[in-house]
PDB file of C-alpha atoms in Angstrom:
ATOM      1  CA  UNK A   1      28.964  20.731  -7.375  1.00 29.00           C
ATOM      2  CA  UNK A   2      29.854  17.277  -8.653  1.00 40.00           C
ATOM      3  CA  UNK A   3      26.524  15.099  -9.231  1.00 45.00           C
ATOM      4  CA  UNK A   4      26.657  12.353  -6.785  1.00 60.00           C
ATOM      5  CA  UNK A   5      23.802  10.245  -8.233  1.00 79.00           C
ATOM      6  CA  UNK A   6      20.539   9.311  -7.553  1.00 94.00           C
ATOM      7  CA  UNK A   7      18.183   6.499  -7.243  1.00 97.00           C
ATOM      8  CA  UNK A   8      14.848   6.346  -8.821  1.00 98.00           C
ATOM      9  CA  UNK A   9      12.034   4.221  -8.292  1.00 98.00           C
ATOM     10  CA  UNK A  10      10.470   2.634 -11.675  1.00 98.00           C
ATOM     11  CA  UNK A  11       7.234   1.195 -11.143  1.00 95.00           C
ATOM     12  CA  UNK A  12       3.968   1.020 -13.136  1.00 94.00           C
ATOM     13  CA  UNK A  13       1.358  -1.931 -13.772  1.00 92.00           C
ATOM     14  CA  UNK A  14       2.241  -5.067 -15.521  1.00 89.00           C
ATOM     15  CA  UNK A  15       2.163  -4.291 -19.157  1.00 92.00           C
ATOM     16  CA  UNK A  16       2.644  -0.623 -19.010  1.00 93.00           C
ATOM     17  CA  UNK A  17       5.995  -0.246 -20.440  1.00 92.00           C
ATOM     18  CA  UNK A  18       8.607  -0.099 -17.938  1.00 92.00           C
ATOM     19  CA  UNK A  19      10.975  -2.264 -19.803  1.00 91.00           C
ATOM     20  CA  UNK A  20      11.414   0.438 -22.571  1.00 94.00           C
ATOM     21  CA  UNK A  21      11.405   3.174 -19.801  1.00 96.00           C
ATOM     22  CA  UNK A  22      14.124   1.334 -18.283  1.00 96.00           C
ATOM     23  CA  UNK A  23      16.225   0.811 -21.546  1.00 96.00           C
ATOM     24  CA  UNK A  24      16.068   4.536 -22.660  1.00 96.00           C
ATOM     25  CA  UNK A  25      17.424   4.845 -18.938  1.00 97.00           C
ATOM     26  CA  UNK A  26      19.852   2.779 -19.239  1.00 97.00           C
ATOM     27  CA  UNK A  27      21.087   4.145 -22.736  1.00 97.00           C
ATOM     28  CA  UNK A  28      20.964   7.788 -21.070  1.00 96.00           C
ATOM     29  CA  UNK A  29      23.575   6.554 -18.186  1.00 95.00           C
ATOM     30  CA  UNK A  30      21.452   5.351 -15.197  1.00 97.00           C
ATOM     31  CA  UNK A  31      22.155   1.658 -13.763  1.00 97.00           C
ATOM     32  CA  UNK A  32      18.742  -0.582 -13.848  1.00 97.00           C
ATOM     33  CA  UNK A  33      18.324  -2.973 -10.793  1.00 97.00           C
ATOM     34  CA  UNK A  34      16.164  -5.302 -12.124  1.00 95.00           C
ATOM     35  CA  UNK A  35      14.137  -6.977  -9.311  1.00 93.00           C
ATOM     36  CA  UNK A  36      11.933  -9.274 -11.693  1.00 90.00           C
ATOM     37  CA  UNK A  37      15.802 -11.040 -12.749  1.00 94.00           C
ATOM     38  CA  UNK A  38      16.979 -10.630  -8.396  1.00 96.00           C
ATOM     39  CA  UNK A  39      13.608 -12.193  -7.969  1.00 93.00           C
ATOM     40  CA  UNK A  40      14.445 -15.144 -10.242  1.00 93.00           C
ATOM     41  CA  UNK A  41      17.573 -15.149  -9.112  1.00 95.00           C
ATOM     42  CA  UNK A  42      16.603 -15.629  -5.513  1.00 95.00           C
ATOM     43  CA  UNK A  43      14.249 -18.371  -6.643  1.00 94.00           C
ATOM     44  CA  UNK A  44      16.350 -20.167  -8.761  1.00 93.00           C
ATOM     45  CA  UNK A  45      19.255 -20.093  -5.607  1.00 93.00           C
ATOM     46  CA  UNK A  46      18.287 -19.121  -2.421  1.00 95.00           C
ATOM     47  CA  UNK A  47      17.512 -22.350  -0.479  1.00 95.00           C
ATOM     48  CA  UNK A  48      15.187 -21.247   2.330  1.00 96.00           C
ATOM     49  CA  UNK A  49      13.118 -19.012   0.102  1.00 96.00           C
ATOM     50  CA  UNK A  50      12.471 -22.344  -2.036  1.00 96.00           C
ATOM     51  CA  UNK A  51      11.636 -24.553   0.759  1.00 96.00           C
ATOM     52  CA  UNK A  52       9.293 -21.652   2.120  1.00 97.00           C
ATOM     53  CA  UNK A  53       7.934 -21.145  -1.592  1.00 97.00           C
ATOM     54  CA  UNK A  54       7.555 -25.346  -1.848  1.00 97.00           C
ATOM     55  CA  UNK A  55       5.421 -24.801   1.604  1.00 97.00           C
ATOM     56  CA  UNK A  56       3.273 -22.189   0.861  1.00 97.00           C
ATOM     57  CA  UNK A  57       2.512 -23.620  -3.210  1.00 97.00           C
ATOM     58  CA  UNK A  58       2.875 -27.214  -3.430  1.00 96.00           C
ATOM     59  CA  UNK A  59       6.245 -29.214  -3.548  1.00 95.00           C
ATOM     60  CA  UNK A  60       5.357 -29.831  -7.375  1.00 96.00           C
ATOM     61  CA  UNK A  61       5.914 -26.218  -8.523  1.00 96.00           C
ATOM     62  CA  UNK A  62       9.566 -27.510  -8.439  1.00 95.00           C
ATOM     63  CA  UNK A  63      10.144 -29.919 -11.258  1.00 93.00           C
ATOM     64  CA  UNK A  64      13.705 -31.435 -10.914  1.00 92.00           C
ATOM     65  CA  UNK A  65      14.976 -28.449  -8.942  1.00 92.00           C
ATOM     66  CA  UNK A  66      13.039 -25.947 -11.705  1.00 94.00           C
ATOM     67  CA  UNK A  67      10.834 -23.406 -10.611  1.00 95.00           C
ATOM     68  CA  UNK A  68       7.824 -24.162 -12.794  1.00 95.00           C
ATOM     69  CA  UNK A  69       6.552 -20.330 -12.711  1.00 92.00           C
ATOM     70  CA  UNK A  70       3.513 -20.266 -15.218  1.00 90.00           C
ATOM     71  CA  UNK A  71       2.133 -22.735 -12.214  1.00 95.00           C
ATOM     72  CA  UNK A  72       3.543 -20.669  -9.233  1.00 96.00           C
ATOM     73  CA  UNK A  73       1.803 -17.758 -10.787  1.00 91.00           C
ATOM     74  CA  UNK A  74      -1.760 -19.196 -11.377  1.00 91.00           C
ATOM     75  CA  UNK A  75      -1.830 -20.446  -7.147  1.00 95.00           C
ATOM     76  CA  UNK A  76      -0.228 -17.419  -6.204  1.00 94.00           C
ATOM     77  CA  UNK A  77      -2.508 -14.580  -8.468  1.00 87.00           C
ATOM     78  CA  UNK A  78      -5.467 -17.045  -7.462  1.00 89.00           C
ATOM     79  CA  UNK A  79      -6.743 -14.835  -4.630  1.00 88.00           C
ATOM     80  CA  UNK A  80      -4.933 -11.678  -2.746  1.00 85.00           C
ATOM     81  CA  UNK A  81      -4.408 -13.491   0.156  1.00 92.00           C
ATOM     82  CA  UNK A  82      -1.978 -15.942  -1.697  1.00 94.00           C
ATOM     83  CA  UNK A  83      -0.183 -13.066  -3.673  1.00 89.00           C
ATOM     84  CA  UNK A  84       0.309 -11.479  -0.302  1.00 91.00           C
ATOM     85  CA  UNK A  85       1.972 -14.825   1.012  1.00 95.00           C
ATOM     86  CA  UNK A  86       3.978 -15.194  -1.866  1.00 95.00           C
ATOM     87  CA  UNK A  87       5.321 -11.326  -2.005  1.00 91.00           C
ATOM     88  CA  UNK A  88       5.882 -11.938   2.654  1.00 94.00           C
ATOM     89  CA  UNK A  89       8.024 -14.850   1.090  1.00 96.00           C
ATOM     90  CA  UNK A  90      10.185 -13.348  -1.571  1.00 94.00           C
ATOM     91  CA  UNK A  91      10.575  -9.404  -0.745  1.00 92.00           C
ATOM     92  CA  UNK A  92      12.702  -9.759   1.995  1.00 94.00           C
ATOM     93  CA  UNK A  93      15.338 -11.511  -0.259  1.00 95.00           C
ATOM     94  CA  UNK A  94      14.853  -9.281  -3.193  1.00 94.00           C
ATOM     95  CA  UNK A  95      15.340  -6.298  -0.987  1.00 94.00           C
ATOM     96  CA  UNK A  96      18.800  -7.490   0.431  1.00 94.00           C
ATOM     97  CA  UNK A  97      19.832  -8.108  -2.794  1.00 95.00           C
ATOM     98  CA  UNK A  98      17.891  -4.745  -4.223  1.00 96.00           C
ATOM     99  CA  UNK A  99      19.813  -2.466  -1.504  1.00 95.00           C
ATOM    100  CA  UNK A 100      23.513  -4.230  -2.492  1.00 96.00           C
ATOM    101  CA  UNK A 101      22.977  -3.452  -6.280  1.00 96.00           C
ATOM    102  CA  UNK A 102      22.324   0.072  -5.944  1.00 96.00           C
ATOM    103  CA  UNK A 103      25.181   0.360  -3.529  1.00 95.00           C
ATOM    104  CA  UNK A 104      27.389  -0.975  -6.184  1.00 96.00           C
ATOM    105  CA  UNK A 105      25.716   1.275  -8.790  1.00 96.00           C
ATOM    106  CA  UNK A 106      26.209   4.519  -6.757  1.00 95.00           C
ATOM    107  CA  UNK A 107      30.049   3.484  -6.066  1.00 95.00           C
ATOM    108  CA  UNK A 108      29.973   3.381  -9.832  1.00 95.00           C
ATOM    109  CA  UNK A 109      29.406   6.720 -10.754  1.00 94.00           C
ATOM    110  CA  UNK A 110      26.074   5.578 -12.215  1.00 94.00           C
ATOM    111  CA  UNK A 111      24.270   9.211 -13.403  1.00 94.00           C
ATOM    112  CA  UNK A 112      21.072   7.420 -11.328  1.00 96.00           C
ATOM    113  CA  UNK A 113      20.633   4.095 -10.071  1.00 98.00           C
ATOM    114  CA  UNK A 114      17.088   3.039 -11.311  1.00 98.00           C
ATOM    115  CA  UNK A 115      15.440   0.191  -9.215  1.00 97.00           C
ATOM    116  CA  UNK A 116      12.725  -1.535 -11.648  1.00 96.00           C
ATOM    117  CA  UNK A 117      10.211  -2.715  -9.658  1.00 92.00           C
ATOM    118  CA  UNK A 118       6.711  -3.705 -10.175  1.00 85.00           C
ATOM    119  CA  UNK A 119       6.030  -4.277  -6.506  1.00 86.00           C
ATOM    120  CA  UNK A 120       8.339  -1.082  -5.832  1.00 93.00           C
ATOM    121  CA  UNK A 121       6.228   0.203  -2.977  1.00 93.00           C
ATOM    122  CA  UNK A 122       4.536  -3.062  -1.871  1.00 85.00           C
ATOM    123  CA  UNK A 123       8.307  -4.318  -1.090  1.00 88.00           C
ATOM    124  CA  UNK A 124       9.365  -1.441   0.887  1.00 92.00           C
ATOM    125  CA  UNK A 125      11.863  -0.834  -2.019  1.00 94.00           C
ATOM    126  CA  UNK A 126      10.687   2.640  -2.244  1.00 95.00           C
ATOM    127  CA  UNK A 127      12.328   3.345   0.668  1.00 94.00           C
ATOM    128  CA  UNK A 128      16.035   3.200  -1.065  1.00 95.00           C
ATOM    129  CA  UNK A 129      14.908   6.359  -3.553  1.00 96.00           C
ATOM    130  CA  UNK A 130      15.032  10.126  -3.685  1.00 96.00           C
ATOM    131  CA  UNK A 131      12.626  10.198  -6.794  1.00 96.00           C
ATOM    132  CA  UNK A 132       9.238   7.813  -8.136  1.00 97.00           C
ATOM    133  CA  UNK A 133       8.643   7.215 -11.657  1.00 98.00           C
ATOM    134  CA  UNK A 134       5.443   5.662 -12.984  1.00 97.00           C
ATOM    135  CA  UNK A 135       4.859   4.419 -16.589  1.00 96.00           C
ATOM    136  CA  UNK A 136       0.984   3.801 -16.888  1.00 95.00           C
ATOM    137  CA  UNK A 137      -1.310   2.652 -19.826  1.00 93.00           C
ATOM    138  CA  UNK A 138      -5.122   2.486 -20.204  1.00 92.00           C
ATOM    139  CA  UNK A 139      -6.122  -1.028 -18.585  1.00 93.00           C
ATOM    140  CA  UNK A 140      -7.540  -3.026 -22.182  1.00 93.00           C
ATOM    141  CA  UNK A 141      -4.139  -1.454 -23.841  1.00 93.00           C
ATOM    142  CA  UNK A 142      -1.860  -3.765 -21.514  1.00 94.00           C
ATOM    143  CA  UNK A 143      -4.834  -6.406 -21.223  1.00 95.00           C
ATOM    144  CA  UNK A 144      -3.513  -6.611 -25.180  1.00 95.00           C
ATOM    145  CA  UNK A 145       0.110  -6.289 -24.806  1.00 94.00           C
ATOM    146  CA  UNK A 146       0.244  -9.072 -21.629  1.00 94.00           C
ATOM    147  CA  UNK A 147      -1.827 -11.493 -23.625  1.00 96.00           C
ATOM    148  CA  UNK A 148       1.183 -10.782 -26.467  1.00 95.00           C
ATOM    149  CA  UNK A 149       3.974 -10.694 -24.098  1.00 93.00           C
ATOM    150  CA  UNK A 150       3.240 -13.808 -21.954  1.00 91.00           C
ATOM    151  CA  UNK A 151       0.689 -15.961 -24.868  1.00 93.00           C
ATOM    152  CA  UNK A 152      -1.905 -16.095 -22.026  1.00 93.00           C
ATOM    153  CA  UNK A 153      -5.697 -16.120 -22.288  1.00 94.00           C
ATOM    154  CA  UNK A 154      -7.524 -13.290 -21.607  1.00 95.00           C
ATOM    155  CA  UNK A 155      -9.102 -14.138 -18.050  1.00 94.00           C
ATOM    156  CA  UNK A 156      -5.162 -15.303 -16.968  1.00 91.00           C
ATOM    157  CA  UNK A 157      -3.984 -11.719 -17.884  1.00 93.00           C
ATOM    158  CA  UNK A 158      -7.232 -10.008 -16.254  1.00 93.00           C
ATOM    159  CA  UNK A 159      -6.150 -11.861 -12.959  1.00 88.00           C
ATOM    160  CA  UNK A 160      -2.960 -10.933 -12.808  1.00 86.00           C
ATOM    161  CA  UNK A 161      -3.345  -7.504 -13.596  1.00 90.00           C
ATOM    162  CA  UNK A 162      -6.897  -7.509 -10.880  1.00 87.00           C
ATOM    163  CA  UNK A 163      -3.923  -8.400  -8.129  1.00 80.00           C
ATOM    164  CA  UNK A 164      -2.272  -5.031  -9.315  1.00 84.00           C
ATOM    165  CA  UNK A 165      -3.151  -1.961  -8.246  1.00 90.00           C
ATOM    166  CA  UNK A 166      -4.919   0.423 -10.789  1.00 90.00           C
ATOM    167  CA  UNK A 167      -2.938   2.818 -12.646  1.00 91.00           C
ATOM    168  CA  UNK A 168      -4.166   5.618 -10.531  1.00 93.00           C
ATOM    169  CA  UNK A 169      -2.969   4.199  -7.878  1.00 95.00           C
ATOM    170  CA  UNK A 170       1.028   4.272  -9.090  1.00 95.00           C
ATOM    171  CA  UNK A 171       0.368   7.791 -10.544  1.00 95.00           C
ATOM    172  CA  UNK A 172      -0.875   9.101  -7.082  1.00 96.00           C
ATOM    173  CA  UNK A 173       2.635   8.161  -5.419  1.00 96.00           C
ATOM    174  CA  UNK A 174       4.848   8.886  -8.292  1.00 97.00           C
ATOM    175  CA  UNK A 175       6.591  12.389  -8.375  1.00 97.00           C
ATOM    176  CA  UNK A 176       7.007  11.547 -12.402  1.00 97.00           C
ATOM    177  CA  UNK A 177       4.870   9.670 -14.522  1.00 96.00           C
ATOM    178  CA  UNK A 178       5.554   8.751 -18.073  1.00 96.00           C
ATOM    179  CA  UNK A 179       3.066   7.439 -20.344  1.00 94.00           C
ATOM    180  CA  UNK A 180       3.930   3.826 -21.948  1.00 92.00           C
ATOM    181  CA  UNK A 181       2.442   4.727 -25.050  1.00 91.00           C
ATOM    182  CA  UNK A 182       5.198   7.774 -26.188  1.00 92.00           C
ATOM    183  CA  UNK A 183       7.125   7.417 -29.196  1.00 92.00           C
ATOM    184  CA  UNK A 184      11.250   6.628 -28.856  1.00 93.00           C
ATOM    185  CA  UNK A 185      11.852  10.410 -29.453  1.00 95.00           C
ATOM    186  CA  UNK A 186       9.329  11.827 -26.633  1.00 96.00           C
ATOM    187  CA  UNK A 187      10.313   9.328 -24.545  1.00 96.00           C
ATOM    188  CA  UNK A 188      13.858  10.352 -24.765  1.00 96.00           C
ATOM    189  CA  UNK A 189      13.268  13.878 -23.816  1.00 96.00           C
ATOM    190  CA  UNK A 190      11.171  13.208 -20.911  1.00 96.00           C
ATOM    191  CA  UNK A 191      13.463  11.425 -19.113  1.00 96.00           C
ATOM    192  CA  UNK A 192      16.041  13.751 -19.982  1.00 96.00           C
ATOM    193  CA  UNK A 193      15.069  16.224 -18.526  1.00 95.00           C
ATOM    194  CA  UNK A 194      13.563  14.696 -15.734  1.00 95.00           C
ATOM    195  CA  UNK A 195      17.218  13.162 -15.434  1.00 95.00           C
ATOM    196  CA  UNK A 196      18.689  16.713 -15.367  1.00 93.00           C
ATOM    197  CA  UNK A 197      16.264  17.863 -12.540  1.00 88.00           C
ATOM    198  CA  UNK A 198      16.610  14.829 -10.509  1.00 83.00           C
ATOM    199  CA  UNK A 199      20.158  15.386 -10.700  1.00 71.00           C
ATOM    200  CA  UNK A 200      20.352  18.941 -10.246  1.00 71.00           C
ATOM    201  CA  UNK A 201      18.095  18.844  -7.003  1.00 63.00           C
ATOM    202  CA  UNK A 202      20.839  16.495  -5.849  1.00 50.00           C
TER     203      UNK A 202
END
């Protein structure tokens, strides 16, 4: 019986990996739907979510018609309350635009359309996929890596990963989970032949 595709849920904590998890995906035939670039996207084009975003943040996170997002970030990870006002803002866009990529990715022939999503579950995104996979780290091993990745001091990363859920949390819902600390070759194989399965159940 001819494989019709799939879609797959990537998700994890901020700093866990998902990014290489998605590229060895990627390389192995599946289509990523990236909703951190439809989320920029949206922000950098979609009027009413700007004027909402203005609202909610301060008109001067806009500087000439640029979302200024290290600032965005700092009100909206200040407290839970604002990162929940900011996700009520932006999901519903991302997840119009989410639901029309994979569409177009299953049309494709992609082997698996994999929506990469940090806020997979918290968007309702989850609700476009057959199969969750998590990619988790030990907390002061991505602490590391986000201070790295995004040349932030070490109480900026600790807030933004405190409005994340632990990594517990993601493994609990996932029906896979990968860890972000395997080697190219490991990696490889494990999604291989979680591919094949995903596929085959199909």
């Amino acid at each position: 019986m001819e494989n019709k595709g799939f879609v797959i849920g990537l998700t994890g904590p901020t700093g866990a990996g998902k990014s290489t998890v998605a590229k060895e995906l990627e390389s192995l035939g599946c289509r990523i739907v990236d909703c951190d670039r439809i989320a920029r996207q949206i922000t950098d084009t979609c009027a009413p979510c700007r004027e909402a975003l203005q609202e909610e943040f301060g008109a001067d996170i806009f500087r000439e018609g640029v979302l200024d997002r290290k600032l965005l970030a700092q009100r909206a990870f200040a407290t839970p309350e604002k990162t929940q006002r900011l996700n009520g803002i932006t999901h519903p866009w991302i997840l119009r635009e989410t639901q029309v990529q994979v569409e177009a990715g299953l049309a494709a022939g992609a082997r698996a359309v994999v929506i990469d999503a940090p806020l997979l579950f918290e968007a309702g995104a989850d609700r476009f996929c057959q199969k969750i996979l998590a990619v988790t780290v030990p907390y002061e091993k991505r602490l590391r890596r986000i201070m790295a990745r995004d040349n932030i001091t070490e109480e900026q990363a600790r807030a933004r990963m405190d409005a994340q859920h632990p990594e517990s949390w993601y493994e609990a819902r996932a029906d896979w989970v990968v860890s972000g600390s395997m080697d190219d070759a490991a990696l490889r194989e494990t999604l291989e032949k979680h591919l094949a399965e995903g596929g085959e159940e199909e």
